CSV table of C-alpha atoms in Angstrom, one decimal:
chain,number,residue,atom,x,y,z
A,1,UNK,CA,102.2,87.2,99.0
A,2,UNK,CA,102.7,90.3,96.8
A,3,UNK,CA,99.7,92.3,95.6
A,4,UNK,CA,101.4,93.0,92.3
A,5,UNK,CA,99.8,91.3,89.3
A,6,UNK,CA,101.7,88.7,87.4
A,7,UNK,CA,103.0,89.7,84.0
A,8,UNK,CA,100.7,88.0,81.5
A,9,UNK,CA,98.8,89.3,78.6
A,10,UNK,CA,95.0,89.7,79.0
A,11,UNK,CA,92.7,87.6,76.9
A,12,UNK,CA,89.4,88.6,75.2
A,13,UNK,CA,86.7,90.3,77.3
A,14,UNK,CA,85.1,88.4,80.2
A,15,UNK,CA,81.6,87.3,81.0
A,16,UNK,CA,79.9,90.6,81.9
A,17,UNK,CA,79.5,93.7,79.8
A,18,UNK,CA,81.6,96.5,81.5
A,19,UNK,CA,79.1,99.1,80.6
A,20,UNK,CA,75.7,97.6,81.5
A,21,UNK,CA,76.6,94.4,83.2
A,22,UNK,CA,74.8,92.1,80.7
A,23,UNK,CA,75.7,88.4,81.0
A,24,UNK,CA,77.8,87.6,77.9
A,25,UNK,CA,78.2,83.9,78.5
A,26,UNK,CA,77.3,81.9,75.4
A,27,UNK,CA,77.3,85.0,73.1
A,28,UNK,CA,79.7,84.8,70.2
A,29,UNK,CA,79.2,88.3,69.0
A,30,UNK,CA,81.8,90.9,70.1
A,31,UNK,CA,79.0,93.5,70.5
A,32,UNK,CA,76.8,93.6,73.6
A,33,UNK,CA,73.2,92.8,72.7
A,34,UNK,CA,71.9,95.0,75.5
A,35,UNK,CA,73.7,98.3,75.1
A,36,UNK,CA,75.6,97.8,71.8
A,37,UNK,CA,79.1,98.3,73.2
A,38,UNK,CA,81.9,97.1,71.0
A,39,UNK,CA,83.7,94.7,73.3
A,40,UNK,CA,86.8,94.8,71.1
A,41,UNK,CA,87.3,98.5,71.2
A,42,UNK,CA,90.8,98.9,72.6
A,43,UNK,CA,90.2,102.6,73.6
A,44,UNK,CA,87.1,101.9,75.7
A,45,UNK,CA,87.1,101.6,79.5
A,46,UNK,CA,84.3,102.0,81.9
A,47,UNK,CA,86.7,103.4,84.4
A,48,UNK,CA,87.0,107.2,83.7
A,49,UNK,CA,90.5,107.4,85.1
A,50,UNK,CA,91.6,105.1,82.2
A,51,UNK,CA,90.2,107.7,79.8
A,52,UNK,CA,92.1,110.7,81.4
A,53,UNK,CA,94.1,111.4,78.2
A,54,UNK,CA,90.9,112.1,76.4
A,55,UNK,CA,88.7,113.8,79.1
A,56,UNK,CA,91.4,115.4,81.3
A,57,UNK,CA,93.1,114.2,84.5
A,58,UNK,CA,91.0,116.4,86.9
A,59,UNK,CA,87.7,115.3,85.5
A,60,UNK,CA,88.7,111.7,85.1
A,61,UNK,CA,89.9,111.5,88.7
A,62,UNK,CA,86.8,112.9,90.3
A,63,UNK,CA,84.5,110.9,88.1
A,64,UNK,CA,86.3,107.8,89.1
A,65,UNK,CA,86.1,108.8,92.8
A,66,UNK,CA,82.4,109.3,92.5
A,67,UNK,CA,82.0,106.0,90.7
A,68,UNK,CA,84.0,104.1,93.2
A,69,UNK,CA,82.3,105.8,96.2
A,70,UNK,CA,78.7,105.6,95.1
A,71,UNK,CA,78.5,103.0,92.4
A,72,UNK,CA,81.2,100.3,93.2
A,73,UNK,CA,79.1,97.6,91.5
A,74,UNK,CA,79.4,99.4,88.1
A,75,UNK,CA,83.2,99.9,88.7
A,76,UNK,CA,83.5,96.2,89.4
A,77,UNK,CA,82.0,95.4,86.0
A,78,UNK,CA,85.3,96.7,84.5
A,79,UNK,CA,86.8,93.3,85.3
A,80,UNK,CA,85.2,92.2,82.0
A,81,UNK,CA,88.0,94.1,80.1
A,82,UNK,CA,91.7,94.5,80.6
A,83,UNK,CA,92.5,96.9,83.5
A,84,UNK,CA,95.9,98.7,83.7
A,85,UNK,CA,97.5,98.1,87.1
A,86,UNK,CA,99.9,101.0,86.9
A,87,UNK,CA,97.1,103.4,86.0
A,88,UNK,CA,95.1,102.1,89.0
A,89,UNK,CA,98.1,102.4,91.3
A,90,UNK,CA,98.7,106.0,90.2
A,91,UNK,CA,95.1,106.8,91.1
A,92,UNK,CA,95.7,105.2,94.5
A,93,UNK,CA,98.7,107.4,95.2
A,94,UNK,CA,96.8,110.5,94.3
A,95,UNK,CA,94.2,109.4,96.9
A,96,UNK,CA,97.0,108.8,99.5
A,97,UNK,CA,98.3,112.4,98.9
A,98,UNK,CA,94.8,113.9,99.2
A,99,UNK,CA,94.1,111.9,102.4
A,100,UNK,CA,97.4,113.1,103.9
A,101,UNK,CA,96.8,116.8,103.0
A,102,UNK,CA,94.7,117.7,106.2
A,103,UNK,CA,97.6,116.5,108.4
A,104,UNK,CA,100.1,118.6,106.4
A,105,UNK,CA,97.9,121.7,106.6
A,106,UNK,CA,97.3,121.3,110.3
A,107,UNK,CA,101.0,121.0,111.1
A,108,UNK,CA,101.9,123.9,108.9
A,109,UNK,CA,99.2,126.1,110.6
A,110,UNK,CA,100.3,125.1,114.1
A,111,UNK,CA,104.0,125.5,113.3
A,112,UNK,CA,103.3,128.9,111.8
A,113,UNK,CA,101.5,130.1,115.0
A,114,UNK,CA,103.7,128.2,117.5
A,115,UNK,CA,106.7,129.8,119.1
A,116,UNK,CA,108.9,126.7,119.1
A,117,UNK,CA,112.2,126.9,117.3
A,118,UNK,CA,113.6,124.4,114.7
A,119,UNK,CA,111.4,121.4,113.6
A,120,UNK,CA,109.7,121.0,117.0
A,121,UNK,CA,106.1,121.7,118.1
A,122,UNK,CA,106.3,123.2,121.6
A,123,UNK,CA,103.2,121.7,123.3
A,124,UNK,CA,103.7,118.1,122.2
A,125,UNK,CA,106.1,115.7,123.8
A,126,UNK,CA,109.0,115.8,126.3
A,127,UNK,CA,112.5,115.6,125.0
A,128,UNK,CA,114.4,116.3,128.2
A,129,UNK,CA,117.3,114.0,128.7
A,130,UNK,CA,116.1,113.2,132.3
A,131,UNK,CA,112.6,112.2,131.1
A,132,UNK,CA,113.8,109.2,129.2
A,133,UNK,CA,114.7,106.6,131.8
A,134,UNK,CA,114.2,102.8,131.1
A,135,UNK,CA,114.5,102.2,134.9
A,136,UNK,CA,111.1,103.9,135.3
A,137,UNK,CA,109.5,101.1,133.2
A,138,UNK,CA,108.9,100.3,129.6
A,139,UNK,CA,105.6,102.0,129.2
A,140,UNK,CA,106.7,105.4,130.6
A,141,UNK,CA,109.9,105.2,128.4
A,142,UNK,CA,107.8,104.4,125.3
A,143,UNK,CA,105.5,107.3,126.2
A,144,UNK,CA,108.5,109.7,126.2
A,145,UNK,CA,109.8,108.2,122.9
A,146,UNK,CA,106.4,108.6,121.3
A,147,UNK,CA,106.0,112.2,122.6
A,148,UNK,CA,109.5,113.1,121.3
A,149,UNK,CA,108.7,111.7,117.9
A,150,UNK,CA,105.3,113.4,117.8
A,151,UNK,CA,106.9,116.8,118.7
A,152,UNK,CA,108.8,116.7,115.4
A,153,UNK,CA,106.7,118.7,112.9
A,154,UNK,CA,107.3,116.4,109.8
A,155,UNK,CA,106.4,113.2,111.7
A,156,UNK,CA,102.6,113.6,111.8
A,157,UNK,CA,102.3,114.1,108.0
A,158,UNK,CA,104.9,111.3,107.4
A,159,UNK,CA,103.0,109.0,109.7
A,160,UNK,CA,99.7,109.8,107.9
A,161,UNK,CA,101.4,109.2,104.6
A,162,UNK,CA,102.7,105.8,105.7
A,163,UNK,CA,99.3,104.9,107.2
A,164,UNK,CA,97.3,105.7,104.1
A,165,UNK,CA,99.8,104.1,101.8
A,166,UNK,CA,99.5,100.8,103.7
A,167,UNK,CA,95.7,101.3,104.2
A,168,UNK,CA,95.0,101.7,100.5
A,169,UNK,CA,97.2,98.7,99.6
A,170,UNK,CA,96.0,96.3,102.3
A,171,UNK,CA,92.7,95.4,100.5
A,172,UNK,CA,94.5,93.9,97.6
A,173,UNK,CA,95.3,90.7,99.5
A,174,UNK,CA,91.6,89.7,99.3
A,175,UNK,CA,91.4,90.0,95.6
A,176,UNK,CA,93.6,87.1,94.7
A,177,UNK,CA,91.9,83.8,95.4
A,178,UNK,CA,93.8,80.8,94.0
A,179,UNK,CA,90.8,79.4,92.1
A,180,UNK,CA,91.0,82.4,89.7
A,181,UNK,CA,93.2,82.4,86.7
A,182,UNK,CA,96.3,84.7,86.7
A,183,UNK,CA,94.5,87.1,84.3
A,184,UNK,CA,91.4,87.3,86.4
A,185,UNK,CA,93.6,88.0,89.5
A,186,UNK,CA,95.5,90.7,87.6
A,187,UNK,CA,92.2,92.5,86.8
A,188,UNK,CA,90.8,92.1,90.3
A,189,UNK,CA,93.9,93.4,92.0
A,190,UNK,CA,94.0,96.4,89.6
A,191,UNK,CA,90.4,97.3,90.4
A,192,UNK,CA,91.1,96.9,94.1
A,193,UNK,CA,93.3,99.9,93.9
A,194,UNK,CA,90.2,102.0,93.2
A,195,UNK,CA,88.5,100.9,96.4
A,196,UNK,CA,90.4,103.6,98.3
A,197,UNK,CA,88.5,106.3,96.4
A,198,UNK,CA,86.3,107.4,99.4
A,199,UNK,CA,89.4,108.6,101.2
A,200,UNK,CA,89.8,111.3,98.5
A,201,UNK,CA,87.0,113.2,100.3
A,202,UNK,CA,89.0,113.5,103.5
A,203,UNK,CA,90.1,117.1,102.7
A,204,UNK,CA,86.4,118.1,102.9
A,205,UNK,CA,86.3,116.8,106.5
A,206,UNK,CA,89.6,118.7,107.1
A,207,UNK,CA,87.8,122.0,106.4
A,208,UNK,CA,86.1,121.5,109.8
A,209,UNK,CA,88.6,119.4,111.6
A,210,UNK,CA,91.7,121.5,111.0
A,211,UNK,CA,90.3,124.7,112.8
A,212,UNK,CA,89.1,122.6,115.7
A,213,UNK,CA,92.5,120.8,116.0
A,214,UNK,CA,94.3,124.1,116.0
A,215,UNK,CA,92.0,125.7,118.6
A,216,UNK,CA,92.4,122.6,120.8
A,217,UNK,CA,96.2,122.7,120.4
A,218,UNK,CA,96.4,126.3,121.6
A,219,UNK,CA,93.8,125.8,124.3
A,220,UNK,CA,91.9,128.7,122.8
A,221,UNK,CA,89.0,130.1,124.8
A,222,UNK,CA,85.9,130.1,122.6
A,223,UNK,CA,83.1,132.5,123.5
A,224,UNK,CA,80.1,130.7,124.9
A,225,UNK,CA,77.8,131.9,122.1
A,226,UNK,CA,80.1,130.0,119.6
A,227,UNK,CA,80.4,126.8,121.6
A,228,UNK,CA,77.3,125.3,119.9
A,229,UNK,CA,78.9,126.0,116.5
A,230,UNK,CA,82.1,124.2,117.4
A,231,UNK,CA,80.1,121.2,118.7
A,232,UNK,CA,78.0,121.1,115.6
A,233,UNK,CA,81.0,121.3,113.3
A,234,UNK,CA,82.7,118.6,115.3
A,235,UNK,CA,79.6,116.3,115.1
A,236,UNK,CA,79.4,116.9,111.3
A,237,UNK,CA,83.1,116.1,110.8
A,238,UNK,CA,82.7,112.9,112.8
A,239,UNK,CA,79.7,111.8,110.9
A,240,UNK,CA,81.4,112.6,107.6
A,241,UNK,CA,84.5,110.5,108.7
A,242,UNK,CA,82.2,107.7,109.6
A,243,UNK,CA,80.5,107.9,106.3
A,244,UNK,CA,83.9,107.7,104.5
A,245,UNK,CA,84.9,104.6,106.5
A,246,UNK,CA,81.6,102.9,105.8
A,247,UNK,CA,81.7,103.8,102.1
A,248,UNK,CA,85.3,102.5,101.8
A,249,UNK,CA,84.5,99.3,103.7
A,250,UNK,CA,81.3,98.5,101.8
A,251,UNK,CA,82.7,99.6,98.4
A,252,UNK,CA,85.7,97.3,98.9
A,253,UNK,CA,83.4,94.4,99.7
A,254,UNK,CA,81.2,95.1,96.6
A,255,UNK,CA,84.3,95.2,94.4
A,256,UNK,CA,85.5,92.0,95.9
A,257,UNK,CA,82.2,90.3,95.2
A,258,UNK,CA,82.0,91.6,91.6
A,259,UNK,CA,85.6,90.9,90.6
A,260,UNK,CA,86.3,87.6,92.3
A,261,UNK,CA,82.7,86.1,92.6
A,262,UNK,CA,83.6,85.0,96.1
A,263,UNK,CA,81.3,83.0,98.3
A,264,UNK,CA,79.9,84.1,101.6
A,265,UNK,CA,82.7,82.5,103.6
A,266,UNK,CA,85.5,84.6,102.0
A,267,UNK,CA,83.3,87.6,101.9
A,268,UNK,CA,82.6,87.4,105.6
A,269,UNK,CA,86.2,86.9,106.5
A,270,UNK,CA,87.1,89.9,104.3
A,271,UNK,CA,84.5,92.0,106.0
A,272,UNK,CA,86.5,91.6,109.2
A,273,UNK,CA,89.9,91.4,107.7
A,274,UNK,CA,89.7,94.7,105.8
A,275,UNK,CA,89.1,97.0,108.8
A,276,UNK,CA,91.7,94.8,110.7
A,277,UNK,CA,94.2,95.8,108.0
A,278,UNK,CA,93.3,99.4,108.5
A,279,UNK,CA,94.0,99.2,112.2
A,280,UNK,CA,97.4,97.6,111.5
A,281,UNK,CA,98.2,100.4,109.0
A,282,UNK,CA,97.1,103.1,111.5
A,283,UNK,CA,99.2,101.5,114.2
A,284,UNK,CA,102.3,101.4,112.0
A,285,UNK,CA,101.8,105.0,110.6
A,286,UNK,CA,100.7,106.8,113.8
A,287,UNK,CA,102.4,104.8,116.5
A,288,UNK,CA,105.5,103.0,115.1
A,289,UNK,CA,106.7,105.9,112.9
A,290,UNK,CA,106.6,108.5,115.8
A,291,UNK,CA,108.3,106.0,118.1
A,292,UNK,CA,111.1,105.4,115.6
A,293,UNK,CA,111.5,109.1,115.0
A,294,UNK,CA,111.4,109.8,118.7
A,295,UNK,CA,114.0,107.2,119.5
A,296,UNK,CA,116.4,108.6,116.8
A,297,UNK,CA,115.9,112.2,118.1
A,298,UNK,CA,116.6,111.2,121.7
A,299,UNK,CA,119.8,109.4,120.6
A,300,UNK,CA,120.9,112.5,118.7
A,301,UNK,CA,120.0,114.8,121.6
A,302,UNK,CA,121.9,112.6,124.1
A,303,UNK,CA,125.1,112.9,121.9
A,304,UNK,CA,125.1,116.7,122.1
């Protein structure tokens, strides 16, 4: 089933105030009695990204990233008002690009310092014609294909781009329970696009991960007195990545609970299904994409 929302006009505001979360059921007034918000104001949105024309794209993006990362419950309250799917999807693609950026920078740095000609990275993969031999077994052949694809400089950033594109879209399948109306589904799916916001912080992890990856690639000898520094940086990067994964997982579940009012059964299944979707996305982006590229490159090389 597609994650795209059905084309149907949104009705009047829902049951929760998008600003303070006050329960509006049974209240005829179009003004929230708790915070005074005008619920009919067409220019208001509790999602900063929706107000980017007024506050600026840069500020709106990072305010939304902070909101989705640290206050997903408040973000989920936006389901009480119309949510633009195209705007939310544009936010998602910016996150995808930011998440892919460390892979791009790493490959550019390695390729700049490497001595391999063309598009290849010298120390990754084996593209010799004799290395690929199906008679040696499927696994060795697939290893050669994978290595050949990984040795192509554009493949790692491309694989990361595919991985994060699928990763950030996979959560949407949980935001469309059949018991909800089409309008409610539309709003929930649009808000699900903001669940990927924690991935926008990956470039910060890249500040430490990129130098370590480059040093490891070139087998650089690090002086003993700096060994503790590399270990510390590596540990901090790993903890930061773990925090991003947890924030993304928990934030998605919080948004799911707020926007779909799902029970414990669906919530528990989603708690397992969301990371399962990430694993499938990573497998496609970082395994399947290099294998396809490697197979094509071996075929081209064999024709020369």
